[in-house]
Short mmCIF file of C-alpha atoms and ligand atoms in Angstrom, two decimals:
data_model
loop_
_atom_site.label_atom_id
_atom_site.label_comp_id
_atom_site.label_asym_id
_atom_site.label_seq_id
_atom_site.Cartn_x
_atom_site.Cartn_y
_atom_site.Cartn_z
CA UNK D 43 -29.35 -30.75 21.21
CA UNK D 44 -28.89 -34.19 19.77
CA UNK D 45 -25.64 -35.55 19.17
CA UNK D 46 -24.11 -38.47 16.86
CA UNK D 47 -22.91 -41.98 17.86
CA UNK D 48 -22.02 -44.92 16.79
CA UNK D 49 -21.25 -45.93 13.18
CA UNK D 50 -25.26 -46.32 12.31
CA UNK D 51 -25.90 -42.59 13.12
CA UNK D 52 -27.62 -42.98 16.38
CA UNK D 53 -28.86 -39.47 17.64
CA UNK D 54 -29.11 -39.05 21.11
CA UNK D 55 -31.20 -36.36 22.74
CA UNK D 56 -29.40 -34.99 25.61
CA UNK D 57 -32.05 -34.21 28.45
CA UNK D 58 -32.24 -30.77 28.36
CA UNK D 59 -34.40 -30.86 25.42
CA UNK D 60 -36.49 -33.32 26.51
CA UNK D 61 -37.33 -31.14 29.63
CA UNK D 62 -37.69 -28.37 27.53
CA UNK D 63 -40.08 -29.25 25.44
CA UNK D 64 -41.94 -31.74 28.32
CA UNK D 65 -42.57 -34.07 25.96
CA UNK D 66 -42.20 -36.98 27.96
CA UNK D 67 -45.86 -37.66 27.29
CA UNK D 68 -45.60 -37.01 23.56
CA UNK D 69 -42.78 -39.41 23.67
CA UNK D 70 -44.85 -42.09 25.06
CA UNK D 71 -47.69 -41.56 22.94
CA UNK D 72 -45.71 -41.26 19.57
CA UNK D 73 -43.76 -44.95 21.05
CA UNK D 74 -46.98 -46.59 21.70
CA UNK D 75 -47.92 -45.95 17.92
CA UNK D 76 -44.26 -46.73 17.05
CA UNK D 77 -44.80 -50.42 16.44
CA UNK D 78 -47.80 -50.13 13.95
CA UNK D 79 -46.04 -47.36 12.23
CA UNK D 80 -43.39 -49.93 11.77
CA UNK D 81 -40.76 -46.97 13.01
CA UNK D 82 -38.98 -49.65 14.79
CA UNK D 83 -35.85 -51.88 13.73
CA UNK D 84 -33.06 -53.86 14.81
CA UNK D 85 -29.57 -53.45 14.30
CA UNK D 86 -27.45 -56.50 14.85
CA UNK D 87 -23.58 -56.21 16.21
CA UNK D 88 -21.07 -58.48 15.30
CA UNK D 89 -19.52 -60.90 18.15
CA UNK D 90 -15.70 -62.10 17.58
CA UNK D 91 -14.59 -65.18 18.77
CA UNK D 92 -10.98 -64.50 20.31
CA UNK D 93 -9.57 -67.92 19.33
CA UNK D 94 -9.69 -67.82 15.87
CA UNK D 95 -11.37 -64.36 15.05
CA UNK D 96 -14.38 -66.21 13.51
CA UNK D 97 -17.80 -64.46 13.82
CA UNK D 98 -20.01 -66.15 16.87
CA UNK D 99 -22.86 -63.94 16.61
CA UNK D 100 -24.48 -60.63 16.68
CA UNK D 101 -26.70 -59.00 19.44
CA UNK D 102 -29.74 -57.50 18.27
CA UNK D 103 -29.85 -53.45 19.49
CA UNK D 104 -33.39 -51.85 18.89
CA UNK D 105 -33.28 -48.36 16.93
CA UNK D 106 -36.63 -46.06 17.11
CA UNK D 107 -36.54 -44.46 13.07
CA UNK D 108 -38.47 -41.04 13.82
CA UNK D 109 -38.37 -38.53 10.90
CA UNK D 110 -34.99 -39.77 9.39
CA UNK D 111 -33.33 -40.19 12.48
CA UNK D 112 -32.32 -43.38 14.53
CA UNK D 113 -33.01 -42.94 18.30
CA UNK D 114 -30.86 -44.77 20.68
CA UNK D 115 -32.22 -46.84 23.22
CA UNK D 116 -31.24 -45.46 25.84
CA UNK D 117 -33.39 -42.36 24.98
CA UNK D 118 -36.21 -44.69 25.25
CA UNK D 119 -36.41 -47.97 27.00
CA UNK D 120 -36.41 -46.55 30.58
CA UNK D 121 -39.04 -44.73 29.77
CA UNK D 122 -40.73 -47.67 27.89
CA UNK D 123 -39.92 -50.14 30.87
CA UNK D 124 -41.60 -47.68 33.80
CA UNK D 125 -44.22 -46.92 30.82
CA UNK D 126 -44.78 -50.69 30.98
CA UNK D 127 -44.85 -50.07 26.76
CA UNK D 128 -41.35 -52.21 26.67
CA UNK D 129 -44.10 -55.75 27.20
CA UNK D 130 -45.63 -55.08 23.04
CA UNK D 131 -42.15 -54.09 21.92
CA UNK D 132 -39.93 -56.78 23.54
CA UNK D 133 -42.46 -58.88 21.86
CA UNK D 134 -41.50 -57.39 18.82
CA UNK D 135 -38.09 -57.46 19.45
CA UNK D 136 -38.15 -61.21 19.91
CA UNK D 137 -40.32 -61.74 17.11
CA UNK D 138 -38.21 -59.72 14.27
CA UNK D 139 -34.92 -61.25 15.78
CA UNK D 140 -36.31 -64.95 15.62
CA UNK D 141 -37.77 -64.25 12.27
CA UNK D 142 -34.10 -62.54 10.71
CA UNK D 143 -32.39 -65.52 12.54
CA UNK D 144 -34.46 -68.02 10.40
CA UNK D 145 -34.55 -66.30 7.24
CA UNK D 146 -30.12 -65.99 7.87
CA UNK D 147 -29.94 -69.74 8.59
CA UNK D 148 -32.47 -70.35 5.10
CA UNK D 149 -30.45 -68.47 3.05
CA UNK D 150 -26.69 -69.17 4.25
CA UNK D 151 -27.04 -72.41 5.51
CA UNK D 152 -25.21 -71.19 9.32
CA UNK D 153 -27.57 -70.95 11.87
CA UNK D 154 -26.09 -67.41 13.17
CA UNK D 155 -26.65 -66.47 16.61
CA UNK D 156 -28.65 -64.04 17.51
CA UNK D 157 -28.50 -62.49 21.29
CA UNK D 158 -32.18 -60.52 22.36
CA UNK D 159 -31.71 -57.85 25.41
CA UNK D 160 -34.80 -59.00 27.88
CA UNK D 161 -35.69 -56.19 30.18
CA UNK D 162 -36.57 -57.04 34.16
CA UNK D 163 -40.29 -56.43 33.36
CA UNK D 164 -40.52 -58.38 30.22
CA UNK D 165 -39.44 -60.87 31.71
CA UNK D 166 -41.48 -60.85 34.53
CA UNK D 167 -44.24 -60.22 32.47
CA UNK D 168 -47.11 -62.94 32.17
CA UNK D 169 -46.99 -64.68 29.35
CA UNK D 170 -43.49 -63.55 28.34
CA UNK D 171 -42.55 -67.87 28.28
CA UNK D 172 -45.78 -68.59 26.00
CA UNK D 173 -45.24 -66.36 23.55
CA UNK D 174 -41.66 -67.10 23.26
CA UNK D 175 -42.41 -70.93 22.39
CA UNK D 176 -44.60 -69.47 19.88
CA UNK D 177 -42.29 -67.40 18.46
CA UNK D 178 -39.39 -70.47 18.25
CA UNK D 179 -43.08 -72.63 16.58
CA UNK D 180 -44.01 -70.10 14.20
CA UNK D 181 -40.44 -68.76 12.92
CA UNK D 182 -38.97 -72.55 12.98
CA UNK D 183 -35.36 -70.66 14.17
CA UNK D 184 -33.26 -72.90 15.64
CA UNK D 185 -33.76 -72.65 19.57
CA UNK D 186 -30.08 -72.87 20.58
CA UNK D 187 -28.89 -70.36 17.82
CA UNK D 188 -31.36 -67.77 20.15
CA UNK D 189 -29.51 -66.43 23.08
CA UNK D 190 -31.29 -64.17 25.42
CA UNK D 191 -29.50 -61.65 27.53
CA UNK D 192 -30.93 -61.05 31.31
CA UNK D 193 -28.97 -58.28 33.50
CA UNK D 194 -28.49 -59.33 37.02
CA UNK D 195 -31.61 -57.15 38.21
CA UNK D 196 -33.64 -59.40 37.36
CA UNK D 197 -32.22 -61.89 39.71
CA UNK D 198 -32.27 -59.28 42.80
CA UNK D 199 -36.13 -59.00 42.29
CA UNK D 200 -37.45 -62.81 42.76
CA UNK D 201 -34.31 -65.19 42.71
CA UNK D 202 -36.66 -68.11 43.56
CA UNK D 203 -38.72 -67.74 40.33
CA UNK D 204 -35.72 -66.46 38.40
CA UNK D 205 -34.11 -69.40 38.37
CA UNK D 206 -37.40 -71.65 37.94
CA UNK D 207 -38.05 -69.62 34.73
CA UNK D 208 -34.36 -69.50 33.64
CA UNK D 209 -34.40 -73.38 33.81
CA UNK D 210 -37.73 -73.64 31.27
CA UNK D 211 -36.32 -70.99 28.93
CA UNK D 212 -33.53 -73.48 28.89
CA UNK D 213 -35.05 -76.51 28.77
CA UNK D 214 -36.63 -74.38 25.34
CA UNK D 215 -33.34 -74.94 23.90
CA UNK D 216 -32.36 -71.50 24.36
CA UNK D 217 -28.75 -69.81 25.34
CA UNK D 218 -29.06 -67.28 29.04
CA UNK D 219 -26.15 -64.62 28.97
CA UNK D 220 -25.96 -62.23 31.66
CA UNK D 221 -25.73 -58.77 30.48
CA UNK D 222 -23.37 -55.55 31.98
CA UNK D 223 -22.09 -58.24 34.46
CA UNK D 224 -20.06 -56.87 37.36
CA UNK D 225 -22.88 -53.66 37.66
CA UNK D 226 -25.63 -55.33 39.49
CA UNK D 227 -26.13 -56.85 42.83
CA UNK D 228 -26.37 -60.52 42.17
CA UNK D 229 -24.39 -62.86 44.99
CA UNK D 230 -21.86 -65.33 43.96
CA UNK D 231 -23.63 -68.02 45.76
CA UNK D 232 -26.97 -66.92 43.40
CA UNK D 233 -24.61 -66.82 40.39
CA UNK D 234 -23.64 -70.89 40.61
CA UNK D 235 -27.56 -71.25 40.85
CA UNK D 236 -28.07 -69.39 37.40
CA UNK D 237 -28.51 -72.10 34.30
CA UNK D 238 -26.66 -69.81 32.36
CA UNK D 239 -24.07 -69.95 29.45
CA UNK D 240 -22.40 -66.86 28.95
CA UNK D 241 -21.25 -63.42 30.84
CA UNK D 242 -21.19 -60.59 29.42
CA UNK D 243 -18.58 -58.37 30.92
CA UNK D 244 -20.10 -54.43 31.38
CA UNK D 245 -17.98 -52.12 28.98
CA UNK D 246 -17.21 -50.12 32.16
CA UNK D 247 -14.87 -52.41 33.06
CA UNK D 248 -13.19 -52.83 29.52
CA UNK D 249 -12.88 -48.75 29.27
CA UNK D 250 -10.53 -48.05 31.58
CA UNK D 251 -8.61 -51.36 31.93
CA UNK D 252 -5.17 -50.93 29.64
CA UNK D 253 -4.89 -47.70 32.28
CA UNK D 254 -6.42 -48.52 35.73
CA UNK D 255 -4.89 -51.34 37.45
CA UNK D 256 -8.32 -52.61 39.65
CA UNK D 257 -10.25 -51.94 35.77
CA UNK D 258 -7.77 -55.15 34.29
CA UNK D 259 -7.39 -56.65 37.47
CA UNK D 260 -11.25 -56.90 37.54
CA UNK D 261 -12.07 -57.99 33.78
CA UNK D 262 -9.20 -60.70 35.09
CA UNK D 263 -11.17 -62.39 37.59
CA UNK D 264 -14.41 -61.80 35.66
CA UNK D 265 -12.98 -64.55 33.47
CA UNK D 266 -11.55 -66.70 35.95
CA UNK D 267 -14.77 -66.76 37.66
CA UNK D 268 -16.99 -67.26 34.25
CA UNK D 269 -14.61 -70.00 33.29
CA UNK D 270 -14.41 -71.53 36.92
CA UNK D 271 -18.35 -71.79 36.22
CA UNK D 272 -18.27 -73.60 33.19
CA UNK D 273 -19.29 -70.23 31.24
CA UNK D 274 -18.26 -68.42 28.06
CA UNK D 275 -17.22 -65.13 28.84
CA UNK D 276 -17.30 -62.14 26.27
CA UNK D 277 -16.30 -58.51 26.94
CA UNK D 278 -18.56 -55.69 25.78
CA UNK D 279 -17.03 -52.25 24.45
CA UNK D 280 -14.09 -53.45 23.48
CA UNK D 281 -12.91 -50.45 20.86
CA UNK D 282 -9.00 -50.96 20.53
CA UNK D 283 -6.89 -53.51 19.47
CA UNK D 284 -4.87 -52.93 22.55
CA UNK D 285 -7.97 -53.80 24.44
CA UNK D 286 -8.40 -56.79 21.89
CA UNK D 287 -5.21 -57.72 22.70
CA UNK D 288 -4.87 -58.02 26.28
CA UNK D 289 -8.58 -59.84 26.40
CA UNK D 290 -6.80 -62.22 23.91
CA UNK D 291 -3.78 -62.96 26.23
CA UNK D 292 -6.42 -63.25 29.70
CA UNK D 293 -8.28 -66.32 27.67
CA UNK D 294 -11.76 -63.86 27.28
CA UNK D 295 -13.35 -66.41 24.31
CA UNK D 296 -15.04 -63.35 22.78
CA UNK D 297 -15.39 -59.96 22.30
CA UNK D 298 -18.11 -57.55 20.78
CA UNK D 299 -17.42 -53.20 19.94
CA UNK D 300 -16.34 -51.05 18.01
CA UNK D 301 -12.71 -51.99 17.36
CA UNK D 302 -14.05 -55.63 15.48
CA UNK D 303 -17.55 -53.75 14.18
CA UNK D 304 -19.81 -51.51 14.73
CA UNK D 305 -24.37 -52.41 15.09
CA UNK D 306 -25.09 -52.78 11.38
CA UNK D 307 -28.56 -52.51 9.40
CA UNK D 308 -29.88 -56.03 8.83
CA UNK D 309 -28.58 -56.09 5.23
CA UNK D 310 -25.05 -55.20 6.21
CA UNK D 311 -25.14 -57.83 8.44
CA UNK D 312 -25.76 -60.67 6.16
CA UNK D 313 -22.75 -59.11 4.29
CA UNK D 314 -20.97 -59.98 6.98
CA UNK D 315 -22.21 -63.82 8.02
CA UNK D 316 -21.22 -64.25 4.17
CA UNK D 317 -18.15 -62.79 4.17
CA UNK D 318 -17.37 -64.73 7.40
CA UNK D 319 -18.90 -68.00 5.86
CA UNK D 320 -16.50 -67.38 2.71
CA UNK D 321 -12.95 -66.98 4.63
CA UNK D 322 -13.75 -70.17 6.53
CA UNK D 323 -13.95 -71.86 3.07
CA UNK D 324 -11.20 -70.18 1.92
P1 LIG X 595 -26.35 -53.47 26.03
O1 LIG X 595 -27.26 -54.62 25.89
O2 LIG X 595 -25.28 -53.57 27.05
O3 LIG X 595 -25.75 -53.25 24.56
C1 LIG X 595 -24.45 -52.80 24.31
C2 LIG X 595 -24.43 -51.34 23.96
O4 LIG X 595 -23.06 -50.93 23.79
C3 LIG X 595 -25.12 -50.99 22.66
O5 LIG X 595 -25.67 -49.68 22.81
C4 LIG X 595 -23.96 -50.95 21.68
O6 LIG X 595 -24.23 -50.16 20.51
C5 LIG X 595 -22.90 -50.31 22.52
N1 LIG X 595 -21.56 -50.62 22.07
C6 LIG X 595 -21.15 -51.70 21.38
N2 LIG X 595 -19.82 -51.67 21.17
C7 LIG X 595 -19.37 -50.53 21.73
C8 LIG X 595 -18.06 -49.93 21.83
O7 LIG X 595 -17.05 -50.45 21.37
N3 LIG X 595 -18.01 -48.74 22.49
C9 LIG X 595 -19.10 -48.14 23.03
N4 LIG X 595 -18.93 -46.98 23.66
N5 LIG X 595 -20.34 -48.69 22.96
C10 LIG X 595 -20.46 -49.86 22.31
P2 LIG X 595 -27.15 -49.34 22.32
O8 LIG X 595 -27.44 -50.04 21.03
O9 LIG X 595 -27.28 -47.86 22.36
O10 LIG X 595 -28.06 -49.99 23.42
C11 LIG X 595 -28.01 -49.52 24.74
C12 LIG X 595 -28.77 -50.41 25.68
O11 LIG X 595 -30.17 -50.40 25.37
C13 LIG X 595 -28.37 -51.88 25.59
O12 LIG X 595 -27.19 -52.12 26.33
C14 LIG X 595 -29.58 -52.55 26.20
O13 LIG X 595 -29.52 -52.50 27.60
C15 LIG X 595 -30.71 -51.64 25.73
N6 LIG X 595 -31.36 -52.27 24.56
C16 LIG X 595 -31.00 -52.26 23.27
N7 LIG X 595 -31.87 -52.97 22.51
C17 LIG X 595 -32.80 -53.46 23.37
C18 LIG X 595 -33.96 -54.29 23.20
O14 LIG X 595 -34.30 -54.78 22.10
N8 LIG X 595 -34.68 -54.59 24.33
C19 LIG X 595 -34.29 -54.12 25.56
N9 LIG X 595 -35.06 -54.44 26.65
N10 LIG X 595 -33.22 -53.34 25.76
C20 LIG X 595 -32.47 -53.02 24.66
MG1 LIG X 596 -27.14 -56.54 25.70
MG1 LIG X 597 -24.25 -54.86 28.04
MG1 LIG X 598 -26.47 -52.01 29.01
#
């Protein structure tokens, strides 16, 4: 019934039991109490910068702790986005990631960046811009060391007010990355219209490109494109140093997946931001 993945014991329910036991409905009730339970935390995975193997980053992944176990995600955010339950915990997405990245930049002294997935609904959402200035007002994190990650749907929707709200959230201070780029619909023409910073190149892509010629010849132009745009480009999946390897050699700036590290619990993290922090003195 469930199965293991990923390094921080993910379980994933495959969806026979969840038809079997119709508990769609207990799902969403038991989620809706999740956040006052305080069942829900964030894992944060390590981004590599390509030129010199330095830590950028980390992108915050949300984890549902239910009796011991970690639920993905993916067992649960389509359900919370139709649900419209992902609008009270995107806001406490933003707020725990905001908060971590302030209390990281107190106590290290590098203001670490911290990437926050934004679904299509939250951030349609009324009132999604408010309470993100008082989020960046009441945490004091450093605006540009928040980067939030939009996946081209949200584009497809409304371009028009899209763009008018990507240029506020970046008038904030804050970094737009496009997330699973290459999956969506978005034009080229809207792309160049986008106040963005970074692409995020889908791990579909990455799989399969050391074997399928279209796969590399793909990720290839994704970077010529995001560079042509004045954009960072990082690739997402990435598990082998093969794939590492060949990113490397096509100019990607960065990379985040398995093969560099895996999501890791809050405290591991901060291992790892001082470990960086150490080999740069070194
Ligand atoms: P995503 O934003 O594209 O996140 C990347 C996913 O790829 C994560 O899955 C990550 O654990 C996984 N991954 C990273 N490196 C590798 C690798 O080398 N190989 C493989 N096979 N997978 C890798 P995760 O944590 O299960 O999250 C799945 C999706 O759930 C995310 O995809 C994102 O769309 C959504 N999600 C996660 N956290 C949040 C959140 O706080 N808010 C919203 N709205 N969505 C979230
Ligand atoms: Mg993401
Ligand atoms: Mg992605
Ligand atoms: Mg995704």
């Amino acid at each position: 019934a469930a199965r293991k993945a990923g390094g921080d014991s993910l379980v994933t329910y495959g969806p026979e039991l969840t038809a079997q036991t119709g508990e769609r409905l207990d799902m969403e009730a038991l989620l809706r109490h999740a956040i006052e339970r305080d069942e829900l935390e964030l894992h944060y995975q390590p981004q590599q910068g390509l030129r010199d193997g330095r830590l950028m980053g980390f992108e915050a992944l949300l984890r549902w702790r239910r009796m011991g176990q970690l639920i993905s995600p993916a067992d649960f955010i389509p359900m919370a986005e139709e649900s419209g339950l992902i609008v009270p915990i995107g806001k406490w997405v933003i707020e725990e990631a905001c908060r971590q990245g302030a209390e990281w930049h107190r106590e290290t002294g590098a203001a670490v960046q911290v990437a926050i997935n934004i679904s299509p609904r939250q951030f349609a959402a009324p009132g999604f811009l408010a309470h993100l200035e008082g989020v960046l007002a009441a945490t004091g994190v450093e605006p540009s060391s928040i980067e939030l990650e939009i996946t081209e749907s949200v584009m497809v929707e409304n371009a028009e007010m899209a763009i008018a709200l990507l240029h506020r959230l970046r008038g904030l201070g804050l970094k737009l990355a496009i997330d699973d780029f290459g999956t969506g619909y978005s034009s080229l023409a809207y792309l160049s219209r986008f106040p963005i910073h970074k692409l995020k190149i889908d791990q579909s892509f990455v799989r399969n490109m050391h074997t399928v010629s279209e796969q590399s010849t793909i990720v290839q132009a994704t970077i010529s494109l995001g560079h042509s745009l004045g954009l960072t480009v990082i690739a997402e999946g990435v598990e082998t140093e093969q794939q590492r390897t060949m990113l490397a050699a096509w100019r990607c700036d960065e990379i985040q997946g398995y093969c560099y590290a895996r999501p890791l619990p809050a405290a591991m993290a901060r291992r790892f931001i001082e470990n960086g922090l150490h080999l740069q003195a070194a």
